[in-house]
Coordinates of C-alpha atoms and ligand atoms in Angstrom, one line a residue:
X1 CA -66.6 48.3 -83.3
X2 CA -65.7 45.8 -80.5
X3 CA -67.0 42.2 -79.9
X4 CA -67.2 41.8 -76.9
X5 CA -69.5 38.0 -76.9
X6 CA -70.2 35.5 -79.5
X7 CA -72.8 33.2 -79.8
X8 CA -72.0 29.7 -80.2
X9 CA -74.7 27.3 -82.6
X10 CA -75.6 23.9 -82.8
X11 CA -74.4 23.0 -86.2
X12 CA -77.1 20.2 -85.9
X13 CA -80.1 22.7 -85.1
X14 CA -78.3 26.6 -86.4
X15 CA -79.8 26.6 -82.2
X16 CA -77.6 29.3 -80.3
X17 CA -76.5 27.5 -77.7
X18 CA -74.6 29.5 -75.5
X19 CA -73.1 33.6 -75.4
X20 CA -69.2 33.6 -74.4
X21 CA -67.9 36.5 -73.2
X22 CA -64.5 37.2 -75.6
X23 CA -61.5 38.3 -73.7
X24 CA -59.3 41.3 -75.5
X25 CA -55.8 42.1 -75.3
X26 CA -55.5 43.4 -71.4
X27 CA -58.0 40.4 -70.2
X28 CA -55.5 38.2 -71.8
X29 CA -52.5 40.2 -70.3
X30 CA -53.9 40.3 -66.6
X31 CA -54.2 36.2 -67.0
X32 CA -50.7 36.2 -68.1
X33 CA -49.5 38.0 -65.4
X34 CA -51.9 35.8 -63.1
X35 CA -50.6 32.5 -64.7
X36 CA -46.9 33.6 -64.2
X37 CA -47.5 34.5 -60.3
X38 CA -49.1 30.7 -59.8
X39 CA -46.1 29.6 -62.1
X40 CA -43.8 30.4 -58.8
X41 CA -46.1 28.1 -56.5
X42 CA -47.0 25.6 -59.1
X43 CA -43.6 24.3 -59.9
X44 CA -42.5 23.5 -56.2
X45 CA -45.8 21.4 -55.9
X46 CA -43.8 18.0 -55.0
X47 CA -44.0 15.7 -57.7
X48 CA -45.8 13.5 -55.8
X49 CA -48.7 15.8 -54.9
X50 CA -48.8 17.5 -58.3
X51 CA -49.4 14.1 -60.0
X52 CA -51.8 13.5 -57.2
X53 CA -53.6 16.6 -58.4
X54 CA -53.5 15.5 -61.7
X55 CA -55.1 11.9 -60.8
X56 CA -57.9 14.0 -59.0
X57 CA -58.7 16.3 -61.8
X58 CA -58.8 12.8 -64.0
X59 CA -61.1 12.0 -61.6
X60 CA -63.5 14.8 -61.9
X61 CA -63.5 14.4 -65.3
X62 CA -64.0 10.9 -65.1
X63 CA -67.5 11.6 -63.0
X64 CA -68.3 14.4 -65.8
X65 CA -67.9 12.4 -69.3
X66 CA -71.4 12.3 -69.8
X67 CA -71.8 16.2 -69.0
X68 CA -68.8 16.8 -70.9
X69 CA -69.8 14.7 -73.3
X70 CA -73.5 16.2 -74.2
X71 CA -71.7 19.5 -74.2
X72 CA -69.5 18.9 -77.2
X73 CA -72.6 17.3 -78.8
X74 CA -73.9 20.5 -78.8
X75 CA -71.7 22.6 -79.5
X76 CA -69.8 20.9 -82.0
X77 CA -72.4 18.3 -83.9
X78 CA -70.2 15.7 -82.7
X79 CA -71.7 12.2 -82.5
X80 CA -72.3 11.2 -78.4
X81 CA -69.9 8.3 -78.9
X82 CA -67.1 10.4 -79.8
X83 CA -67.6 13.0 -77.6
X84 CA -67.7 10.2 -74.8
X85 CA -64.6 9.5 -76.1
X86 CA -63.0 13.0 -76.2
X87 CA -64.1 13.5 -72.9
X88 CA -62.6 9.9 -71.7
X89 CA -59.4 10.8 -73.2
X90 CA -58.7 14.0 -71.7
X91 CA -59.1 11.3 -68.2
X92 CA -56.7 8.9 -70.0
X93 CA -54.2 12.1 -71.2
X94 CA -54.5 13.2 -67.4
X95 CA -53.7 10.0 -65.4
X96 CA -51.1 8.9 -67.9
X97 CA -49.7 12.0 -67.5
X98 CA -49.7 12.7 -63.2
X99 CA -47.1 9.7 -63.5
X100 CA -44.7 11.7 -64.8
X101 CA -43.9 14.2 -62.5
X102 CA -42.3 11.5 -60.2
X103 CA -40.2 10.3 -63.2
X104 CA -38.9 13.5 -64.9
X105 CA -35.6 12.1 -64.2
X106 CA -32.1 14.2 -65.3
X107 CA -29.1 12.5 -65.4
X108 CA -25.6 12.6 -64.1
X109 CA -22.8 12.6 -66.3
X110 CA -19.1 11.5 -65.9
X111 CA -17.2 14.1 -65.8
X112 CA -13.6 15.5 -65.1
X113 CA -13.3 17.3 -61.5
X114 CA -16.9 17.2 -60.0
X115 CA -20.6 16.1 -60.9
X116 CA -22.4 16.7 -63.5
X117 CA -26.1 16.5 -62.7
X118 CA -29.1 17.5 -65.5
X119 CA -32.5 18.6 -64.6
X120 CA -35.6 19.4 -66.7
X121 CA -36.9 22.8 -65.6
X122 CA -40.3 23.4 -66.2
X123 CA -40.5 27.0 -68.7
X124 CA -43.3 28.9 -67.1
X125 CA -46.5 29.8 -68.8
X126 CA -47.6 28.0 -71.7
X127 CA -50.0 29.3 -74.2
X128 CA -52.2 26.6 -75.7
X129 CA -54.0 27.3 -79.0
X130 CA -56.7 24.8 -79.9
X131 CA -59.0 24.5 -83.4
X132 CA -62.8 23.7 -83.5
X133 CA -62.8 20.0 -84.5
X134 CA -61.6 18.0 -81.1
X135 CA -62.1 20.5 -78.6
X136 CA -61.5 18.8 -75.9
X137 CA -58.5 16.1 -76.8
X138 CA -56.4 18.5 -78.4
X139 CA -56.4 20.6 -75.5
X140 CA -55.6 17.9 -73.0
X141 CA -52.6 16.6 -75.1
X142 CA -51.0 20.1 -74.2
X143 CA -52.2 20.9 -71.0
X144 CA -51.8 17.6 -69.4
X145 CA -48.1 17.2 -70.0
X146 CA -47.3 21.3 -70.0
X147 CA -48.9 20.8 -66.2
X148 CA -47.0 17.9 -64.8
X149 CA -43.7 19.3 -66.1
X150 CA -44.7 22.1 -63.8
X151 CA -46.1 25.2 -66.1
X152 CA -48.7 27.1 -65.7
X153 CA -51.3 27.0 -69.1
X154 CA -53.3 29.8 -70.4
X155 CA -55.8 28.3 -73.2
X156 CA -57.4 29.7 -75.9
X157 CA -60.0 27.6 -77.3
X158 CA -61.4 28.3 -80.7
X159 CA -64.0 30.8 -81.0
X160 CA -66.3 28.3 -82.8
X161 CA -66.6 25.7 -80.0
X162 CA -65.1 27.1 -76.4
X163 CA -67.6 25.7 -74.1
X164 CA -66.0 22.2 -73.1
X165 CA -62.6 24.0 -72.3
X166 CA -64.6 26.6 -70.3
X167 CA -66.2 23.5 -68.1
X168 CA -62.7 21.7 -68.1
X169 CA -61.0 25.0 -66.2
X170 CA -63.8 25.0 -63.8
X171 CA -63.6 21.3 -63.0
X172 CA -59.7 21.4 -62.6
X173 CA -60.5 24.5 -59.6
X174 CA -63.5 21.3 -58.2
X175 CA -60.0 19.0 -58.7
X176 CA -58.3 20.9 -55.9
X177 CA -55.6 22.6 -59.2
X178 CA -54.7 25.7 -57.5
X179 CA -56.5 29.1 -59.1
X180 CA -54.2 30.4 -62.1
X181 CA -52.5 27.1 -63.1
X182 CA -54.7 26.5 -65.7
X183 CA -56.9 29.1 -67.6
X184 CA -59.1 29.2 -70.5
X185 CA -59.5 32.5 -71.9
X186 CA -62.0 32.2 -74.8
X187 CA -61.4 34.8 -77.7
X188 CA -60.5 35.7 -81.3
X189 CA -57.5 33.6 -82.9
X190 CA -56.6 37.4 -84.2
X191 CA -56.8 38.7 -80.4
X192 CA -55.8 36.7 -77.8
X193 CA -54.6 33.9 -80.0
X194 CA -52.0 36.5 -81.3
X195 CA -51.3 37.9 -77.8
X196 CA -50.1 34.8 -76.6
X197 CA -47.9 34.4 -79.4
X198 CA -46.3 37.7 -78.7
X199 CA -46.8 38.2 -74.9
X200 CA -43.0 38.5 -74.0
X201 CA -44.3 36.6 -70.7
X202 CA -45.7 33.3 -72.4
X203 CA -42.7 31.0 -73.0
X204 CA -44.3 28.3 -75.2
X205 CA -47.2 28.2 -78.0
X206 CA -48.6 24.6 -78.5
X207 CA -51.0 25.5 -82.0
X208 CA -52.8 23.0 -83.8
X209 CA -54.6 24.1 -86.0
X210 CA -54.3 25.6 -90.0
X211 CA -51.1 25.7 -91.8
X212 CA -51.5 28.5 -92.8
X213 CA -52.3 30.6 -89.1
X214 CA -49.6 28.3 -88.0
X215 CA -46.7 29.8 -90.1
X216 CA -47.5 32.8 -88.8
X217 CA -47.6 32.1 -85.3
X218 CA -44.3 30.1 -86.2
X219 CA -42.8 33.5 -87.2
X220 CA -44.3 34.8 -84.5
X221 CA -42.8 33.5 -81.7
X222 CA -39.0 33.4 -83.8
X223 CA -38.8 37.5 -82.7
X224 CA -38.8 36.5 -78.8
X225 CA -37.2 32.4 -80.1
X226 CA -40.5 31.3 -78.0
X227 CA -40.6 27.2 -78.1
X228 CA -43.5 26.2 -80.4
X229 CA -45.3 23.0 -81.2
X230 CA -47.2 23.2 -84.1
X231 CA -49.9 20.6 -84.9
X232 CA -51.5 21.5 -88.8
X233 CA -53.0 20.4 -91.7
X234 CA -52.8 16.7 -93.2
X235 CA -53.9 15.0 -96.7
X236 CA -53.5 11.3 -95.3
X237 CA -53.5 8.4 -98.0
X238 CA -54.7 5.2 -97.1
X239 CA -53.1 2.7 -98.9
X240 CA -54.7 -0.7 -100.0
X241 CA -52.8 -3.3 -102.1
X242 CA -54.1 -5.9 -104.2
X243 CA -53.2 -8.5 -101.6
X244 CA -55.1 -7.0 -98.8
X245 CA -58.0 -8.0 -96.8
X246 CA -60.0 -5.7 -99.0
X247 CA -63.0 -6.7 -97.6
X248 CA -61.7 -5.3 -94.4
X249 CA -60.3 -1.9 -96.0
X250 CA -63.5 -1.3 -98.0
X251 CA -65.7 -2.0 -94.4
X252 CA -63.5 0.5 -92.4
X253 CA -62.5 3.3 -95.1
X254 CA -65.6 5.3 -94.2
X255 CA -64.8 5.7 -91.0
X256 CA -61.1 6.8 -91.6
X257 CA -62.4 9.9 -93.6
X258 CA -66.0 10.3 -92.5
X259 CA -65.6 10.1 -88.5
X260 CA -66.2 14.1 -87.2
X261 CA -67.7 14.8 -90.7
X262 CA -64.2 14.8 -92.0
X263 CA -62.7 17.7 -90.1
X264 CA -59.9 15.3 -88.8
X265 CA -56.6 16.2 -89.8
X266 CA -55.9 12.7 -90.0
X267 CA -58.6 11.6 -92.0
X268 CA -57.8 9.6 -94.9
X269 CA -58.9 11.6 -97.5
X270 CA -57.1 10.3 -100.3
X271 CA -57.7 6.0 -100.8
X272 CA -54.8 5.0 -103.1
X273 CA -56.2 1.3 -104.6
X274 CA -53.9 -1.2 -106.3
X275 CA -55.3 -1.0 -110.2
X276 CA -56.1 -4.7 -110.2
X277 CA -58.4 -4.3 -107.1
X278 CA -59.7 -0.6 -107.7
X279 CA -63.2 -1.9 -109.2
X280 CA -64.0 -4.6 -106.8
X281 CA -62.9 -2.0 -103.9
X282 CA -64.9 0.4 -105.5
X283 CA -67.8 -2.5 -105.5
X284 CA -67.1 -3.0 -101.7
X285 CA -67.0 0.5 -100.8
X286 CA -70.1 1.5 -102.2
X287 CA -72.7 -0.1 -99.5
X288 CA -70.1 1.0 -96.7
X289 CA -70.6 4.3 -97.4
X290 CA -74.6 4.5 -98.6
X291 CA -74.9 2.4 -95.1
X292 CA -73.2 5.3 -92.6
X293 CA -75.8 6.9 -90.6
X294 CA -75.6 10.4 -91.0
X295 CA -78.1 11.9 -88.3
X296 CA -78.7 13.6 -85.2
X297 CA -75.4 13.3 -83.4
X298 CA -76.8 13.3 -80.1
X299 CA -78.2 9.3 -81.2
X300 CA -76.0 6.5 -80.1
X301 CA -76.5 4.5 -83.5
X302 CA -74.9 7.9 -85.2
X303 CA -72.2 7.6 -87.0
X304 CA -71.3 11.2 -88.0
X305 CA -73.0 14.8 -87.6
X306 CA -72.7 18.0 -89.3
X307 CA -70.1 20.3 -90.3
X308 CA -68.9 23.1 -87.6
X309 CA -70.6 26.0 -89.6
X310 CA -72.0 27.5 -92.7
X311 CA -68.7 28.9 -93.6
X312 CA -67.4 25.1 -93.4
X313 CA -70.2 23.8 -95.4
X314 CA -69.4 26.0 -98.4
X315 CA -65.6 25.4 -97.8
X316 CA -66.3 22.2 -98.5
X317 CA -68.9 22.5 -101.1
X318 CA -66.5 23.9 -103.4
X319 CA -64.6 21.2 -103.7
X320 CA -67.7 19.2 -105.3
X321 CA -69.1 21.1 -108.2
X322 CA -72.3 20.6 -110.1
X323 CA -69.7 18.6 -112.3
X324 CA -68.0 17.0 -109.7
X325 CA -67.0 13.0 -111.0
X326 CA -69.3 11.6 -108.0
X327 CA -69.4 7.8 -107.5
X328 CA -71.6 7.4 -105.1
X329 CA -72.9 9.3 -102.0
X330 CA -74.5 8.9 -98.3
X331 CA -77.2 10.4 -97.0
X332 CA -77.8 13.0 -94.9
X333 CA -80.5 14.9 -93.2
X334 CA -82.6 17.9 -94.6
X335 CA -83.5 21.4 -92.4
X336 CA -81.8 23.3 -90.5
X337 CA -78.3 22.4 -89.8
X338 CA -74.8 22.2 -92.1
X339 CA -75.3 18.3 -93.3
X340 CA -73.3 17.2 -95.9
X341 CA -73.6 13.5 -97.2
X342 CA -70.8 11.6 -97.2
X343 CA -69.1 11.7 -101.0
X344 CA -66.9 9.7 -102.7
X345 CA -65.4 11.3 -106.4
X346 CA -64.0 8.4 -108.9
X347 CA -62.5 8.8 -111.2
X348 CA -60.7 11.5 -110.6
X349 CA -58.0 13.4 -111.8
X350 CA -55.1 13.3 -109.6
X351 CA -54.2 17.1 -110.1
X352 CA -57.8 18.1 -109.0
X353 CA -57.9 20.2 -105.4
X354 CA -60.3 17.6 -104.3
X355 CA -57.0 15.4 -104.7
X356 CA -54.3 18.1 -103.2
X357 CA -55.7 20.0 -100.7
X358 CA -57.3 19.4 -97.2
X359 CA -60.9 19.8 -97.6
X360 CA -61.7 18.8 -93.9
X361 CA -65.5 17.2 -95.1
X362 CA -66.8 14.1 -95.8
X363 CA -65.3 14.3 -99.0
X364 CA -62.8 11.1 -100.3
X365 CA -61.3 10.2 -103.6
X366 CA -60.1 7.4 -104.9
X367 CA -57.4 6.9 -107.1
X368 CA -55.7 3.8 -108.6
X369 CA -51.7 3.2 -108.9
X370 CA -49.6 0.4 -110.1
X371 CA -47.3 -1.1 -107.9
X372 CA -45.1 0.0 -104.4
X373 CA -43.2 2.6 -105.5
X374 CA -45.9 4.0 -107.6
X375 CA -47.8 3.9 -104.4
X376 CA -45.2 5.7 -102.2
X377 CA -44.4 8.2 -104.8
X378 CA -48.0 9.2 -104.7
X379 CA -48.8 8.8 -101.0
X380 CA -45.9 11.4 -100.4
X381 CA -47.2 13.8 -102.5
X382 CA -47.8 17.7 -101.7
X383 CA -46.6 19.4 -98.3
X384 CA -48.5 17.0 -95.4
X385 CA -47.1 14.4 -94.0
X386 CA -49.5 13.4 -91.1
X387 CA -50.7 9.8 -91.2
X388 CA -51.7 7.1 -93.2
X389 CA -52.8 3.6 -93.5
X390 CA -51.3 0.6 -95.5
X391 CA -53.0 -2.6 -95.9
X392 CA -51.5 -5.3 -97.2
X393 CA -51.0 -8.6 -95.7
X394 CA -47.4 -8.7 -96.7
X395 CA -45.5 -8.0 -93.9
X396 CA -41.7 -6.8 -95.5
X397 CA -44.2 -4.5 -98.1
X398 CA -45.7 -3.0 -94.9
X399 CA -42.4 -2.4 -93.5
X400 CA -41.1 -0.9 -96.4
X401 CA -44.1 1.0 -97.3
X402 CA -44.1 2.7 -93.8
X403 CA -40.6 4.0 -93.4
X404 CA -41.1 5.1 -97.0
X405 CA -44.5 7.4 -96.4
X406 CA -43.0 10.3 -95.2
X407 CA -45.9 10.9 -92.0
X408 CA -45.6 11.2 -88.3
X409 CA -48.5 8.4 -87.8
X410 CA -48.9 5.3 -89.6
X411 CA -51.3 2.2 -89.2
X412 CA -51.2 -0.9 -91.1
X413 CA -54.3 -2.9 -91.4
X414 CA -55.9 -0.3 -89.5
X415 CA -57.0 3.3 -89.8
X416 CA -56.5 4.2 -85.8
X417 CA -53.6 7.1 -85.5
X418 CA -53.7 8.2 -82.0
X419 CA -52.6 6.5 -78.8
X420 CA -51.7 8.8 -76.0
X421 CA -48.6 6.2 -75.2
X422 CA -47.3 7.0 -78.1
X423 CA -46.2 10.1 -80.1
X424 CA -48.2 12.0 -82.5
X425 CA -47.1 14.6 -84.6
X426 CA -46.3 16.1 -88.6
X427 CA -43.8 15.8 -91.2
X428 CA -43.0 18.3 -93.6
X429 CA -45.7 20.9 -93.1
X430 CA -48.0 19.1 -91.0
X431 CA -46.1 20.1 -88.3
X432 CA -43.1 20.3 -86.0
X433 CA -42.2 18.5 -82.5
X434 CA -44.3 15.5 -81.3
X435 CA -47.2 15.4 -78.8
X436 CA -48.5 11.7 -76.1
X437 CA -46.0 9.7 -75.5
X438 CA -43.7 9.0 -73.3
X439 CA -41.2 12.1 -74.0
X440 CA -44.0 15.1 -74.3
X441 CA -42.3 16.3 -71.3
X442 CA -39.5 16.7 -72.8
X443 CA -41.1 19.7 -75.1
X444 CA -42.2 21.7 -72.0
X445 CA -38.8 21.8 -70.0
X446 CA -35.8 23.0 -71.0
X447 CA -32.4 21.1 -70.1
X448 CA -30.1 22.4 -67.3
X449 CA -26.9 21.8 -66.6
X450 CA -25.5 22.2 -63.7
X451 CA -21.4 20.8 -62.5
X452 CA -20.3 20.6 -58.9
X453 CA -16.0 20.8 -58.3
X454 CA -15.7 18.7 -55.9
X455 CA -12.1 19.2 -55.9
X456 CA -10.1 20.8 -52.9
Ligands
NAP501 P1 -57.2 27.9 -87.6 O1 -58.0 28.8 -88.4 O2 -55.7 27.8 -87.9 O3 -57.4 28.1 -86.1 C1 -56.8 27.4 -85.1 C2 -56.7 28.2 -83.8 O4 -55.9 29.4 -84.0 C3 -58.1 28.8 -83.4 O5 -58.1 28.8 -82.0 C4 -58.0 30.2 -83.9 O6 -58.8 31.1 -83.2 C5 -56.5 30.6 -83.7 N1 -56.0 31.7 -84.5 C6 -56.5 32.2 -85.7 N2 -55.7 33.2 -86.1 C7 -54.7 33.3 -85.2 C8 -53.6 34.2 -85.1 N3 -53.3 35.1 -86.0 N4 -52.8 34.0 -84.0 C9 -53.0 33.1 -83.1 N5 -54.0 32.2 -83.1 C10 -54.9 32.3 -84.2 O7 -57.7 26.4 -87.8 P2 -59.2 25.9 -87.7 O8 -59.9 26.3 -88.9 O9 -59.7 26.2 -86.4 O10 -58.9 24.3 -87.7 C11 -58.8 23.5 -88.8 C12 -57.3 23.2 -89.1 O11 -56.7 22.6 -88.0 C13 -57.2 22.2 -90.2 O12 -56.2 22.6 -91.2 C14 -56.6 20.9 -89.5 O13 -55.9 20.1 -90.3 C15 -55.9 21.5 -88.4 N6 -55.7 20.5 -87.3 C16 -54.6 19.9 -87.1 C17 -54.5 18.9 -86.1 C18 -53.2 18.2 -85.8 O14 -53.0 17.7 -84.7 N7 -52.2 18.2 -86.7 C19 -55.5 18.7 -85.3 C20 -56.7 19.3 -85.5 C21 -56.8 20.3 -86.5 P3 -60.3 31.4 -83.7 O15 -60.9 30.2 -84.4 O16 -61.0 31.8 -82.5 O17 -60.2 32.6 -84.7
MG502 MG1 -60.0 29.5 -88.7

């Protein structure tokens, strides 16, 4: 049989929200095809006017945060103040961004017998693959900088949670964007998700999403050498020596694992504590985490919401048995809904999956080590390298601590991991090529070279 609609629930309320059409293989071909005929016209926008369009679609956004905002509330359970956020930093993501069309700059190069001029061409359509848990930033880190390079985007948001993407397309046609530069084609991962990847037409994938789906979209797109950015998994340690402000890390540790329920591939789901603090962190920790609010996301004192779905909810169940070494927990709500209180296992045995694997919940455990290397040794421990946190306030042990974590994003004395000034991205398999920052240009262009004799 063919599904042709899904129907999208409040994980908050098990409320359908919403029925989405799902496109199939020739809807996703006829937007191709519609995305590479806007490709012509896009990319000989000026640079001036195409970040001008940019700045205006920031600006529609801007007037719609609230709209956009409520939207992701109920459709993904997120708390309203992040979802103002998301919403505020797909604005950010777009004006930072329609600056960079007017400074795509190539180079000249001395050479022998003529010029040598470089230019960064824009590739043509770009296919945009975005999970469930931040709907809306993740697809603006792609599609902001994918635009101003001059591509055209064809999105396909994740089944579970399409309808901010759907009401982004429609305000970038309000912007003034030209029809076909940027589409949202809401579908099955397995459908159009694996069209894009093979579509001889589509010349980049930007995936975030499981490590797992992303290896195979990574093979994928090796039969046509498509360019790929791949955004995946994480197991982030957060790091807290003896000599820290522990009152500080203890406070702000919930957060850094809790925030979006724990379906945050950075979430720092693994606190590694200094043996000669780890009871007195443990002491601090307790009231931090009985104390987050756990309720209806759609309150401004909320702190986090539910899990995405029922099929999350016993994803993440597993990984707490009946037996499960449980220090202490949150709360959470009863009814309808997928609430899971926040948990915290101690002590643990560092070989349990609860330790290893991603569980993307409000699951955290906490293990002790001994001294730096110790420390390292076990932050860099299984395949993620994403981010991390390091408190200490020695400065040359945070220095060395850093460049020894092998992860893309590291904070010390803070949990924060994403600035859309600067790059973002995995080591080892949490990922490959960088997102934000100054160069994500660079990763939706390809170099040209191109020599003028200028002798007679
Ligand atoms: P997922 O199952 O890998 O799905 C991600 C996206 O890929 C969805 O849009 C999905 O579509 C699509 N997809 C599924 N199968 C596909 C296929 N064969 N070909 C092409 N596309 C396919 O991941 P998820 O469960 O949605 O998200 C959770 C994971 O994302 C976690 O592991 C998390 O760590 C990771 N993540 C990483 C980052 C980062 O920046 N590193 C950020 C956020 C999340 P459907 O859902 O519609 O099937
Ligand atoms: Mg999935």
């Amino acid at each position: 049989m063919n599904i042709t609609s899904y129907d999208v629930v409040n994980p908050a309320t098990e409320e359908i929200v919403d029925t989405v059409a799902l496109a199939d293989v020739a809807d996703t071909d006829a937007a191709v095809a519609r995305a590479r005929r806007a490709f012509q016209s896009w990319r000989k926008v000026a640079p001036a006017d195409r970040g001008r369009l940019l700045r205006r679609f920031a600006e529609v956004v801007d007037a719609h945060v609230e709209e956009l905002a409520r939207l992701e509330v109920r459709n993904a359970g997120h708390t309203i103040g992040n979802a103002r956020w998301e919403a505020g930093n797909v604005r950010d993501v777009l004006t930072y961004y329609s600056a960079a069309p007017e400074r795509l700059f190539g180079r000249q190069i001395p050479v022998a017998g003529g010029v040598d001029l470089t230019f960064h061409e824009p590739l043509g359509v770009v296919g945009v693959i975005v999970p469930w848990n931040f709907p809306m930033p993740i697809a603006g880190w792609a599609f902001a900088p994918a635009l101003a390079a001059g591509n055209t985007v064809v999105l396909k948001p994740a089944e579970l949670t399409p309808l901010t993407a759907m009401r982004l397309a429609q305000l970038a046609l309000e912007a003034g964007l030209p029809e076909d530069v940027f589409t949202v084609l809401p579908g099955k991962g397995s459908v159009v998700g694996q069209r894009l990847v093979e579509h001889p037409d589509v010349r980049k994938i930007v995936f975030t999403g499981s490590t797992q789906v992303g290896k195979g979209v990574m093979a994928g797109c090796a039969d046509r050498v498509k360019r790929v950015t791949l955004e995946l998994g994480g197991k982030s340690a957060n790091v807290v020596f003896a000599d820290a402000d522990l009152e500080k890390a203890a406070a702000s540790a919930p957060s850094a694992v809790f925030d979006n329920a724990g379906q945050d591939c950075c979430a720092r789901s693994r606190i590694l504590v200094q043996r000669s603090v780890y009871d007195r962190f443990l002491e601090l920790l307790e009231p931090a985490v009985t104390g987050f609010r756990v309720e209806d996301p759609s309150l401004d004192t909320a702190q986090m919401g539910p899990l995405i779905s029922r099929g999350q909810w016993d994803r993440v169940r597993a990984y707490v048995p009946d037996d499960a070494p449980v220090a202490f927990r949150g709360s959470a709500p009863d009814g309808p809904g997928f609430w899971f209180p926040p948990t915290v296992l101690a002590p643990v045995d560092p070989k349990a999956p609860a330790v290893t694997e991603e569980i993307f919940g409000p699951v955290v455990a906490v293990v002790p080590f001994a001294d730096e290397d110790d420390a390292v040794r076990m932050a860099n421990e299984g395949e993620y390298g994403l981010s991390g946190s390091i408190w200490t306030r020695d400065l040359g042990r945070a220095l060395r601590v850093s460049r020894g974590i092998e992860a893309g994003n590291l904070s010390v004395n803070s949990n924060s991991s994403v600035r859309y000034s600067t790059p973002f991205g995995g080591f080892k398999q949490s990922g490959l090529g960088r997102e934000l920052g100054p160069d994500a240009l660079h990763s939706f262009t390809d170099e040209k070279n191109v020599f003028i004799a200028t002798e007679e």
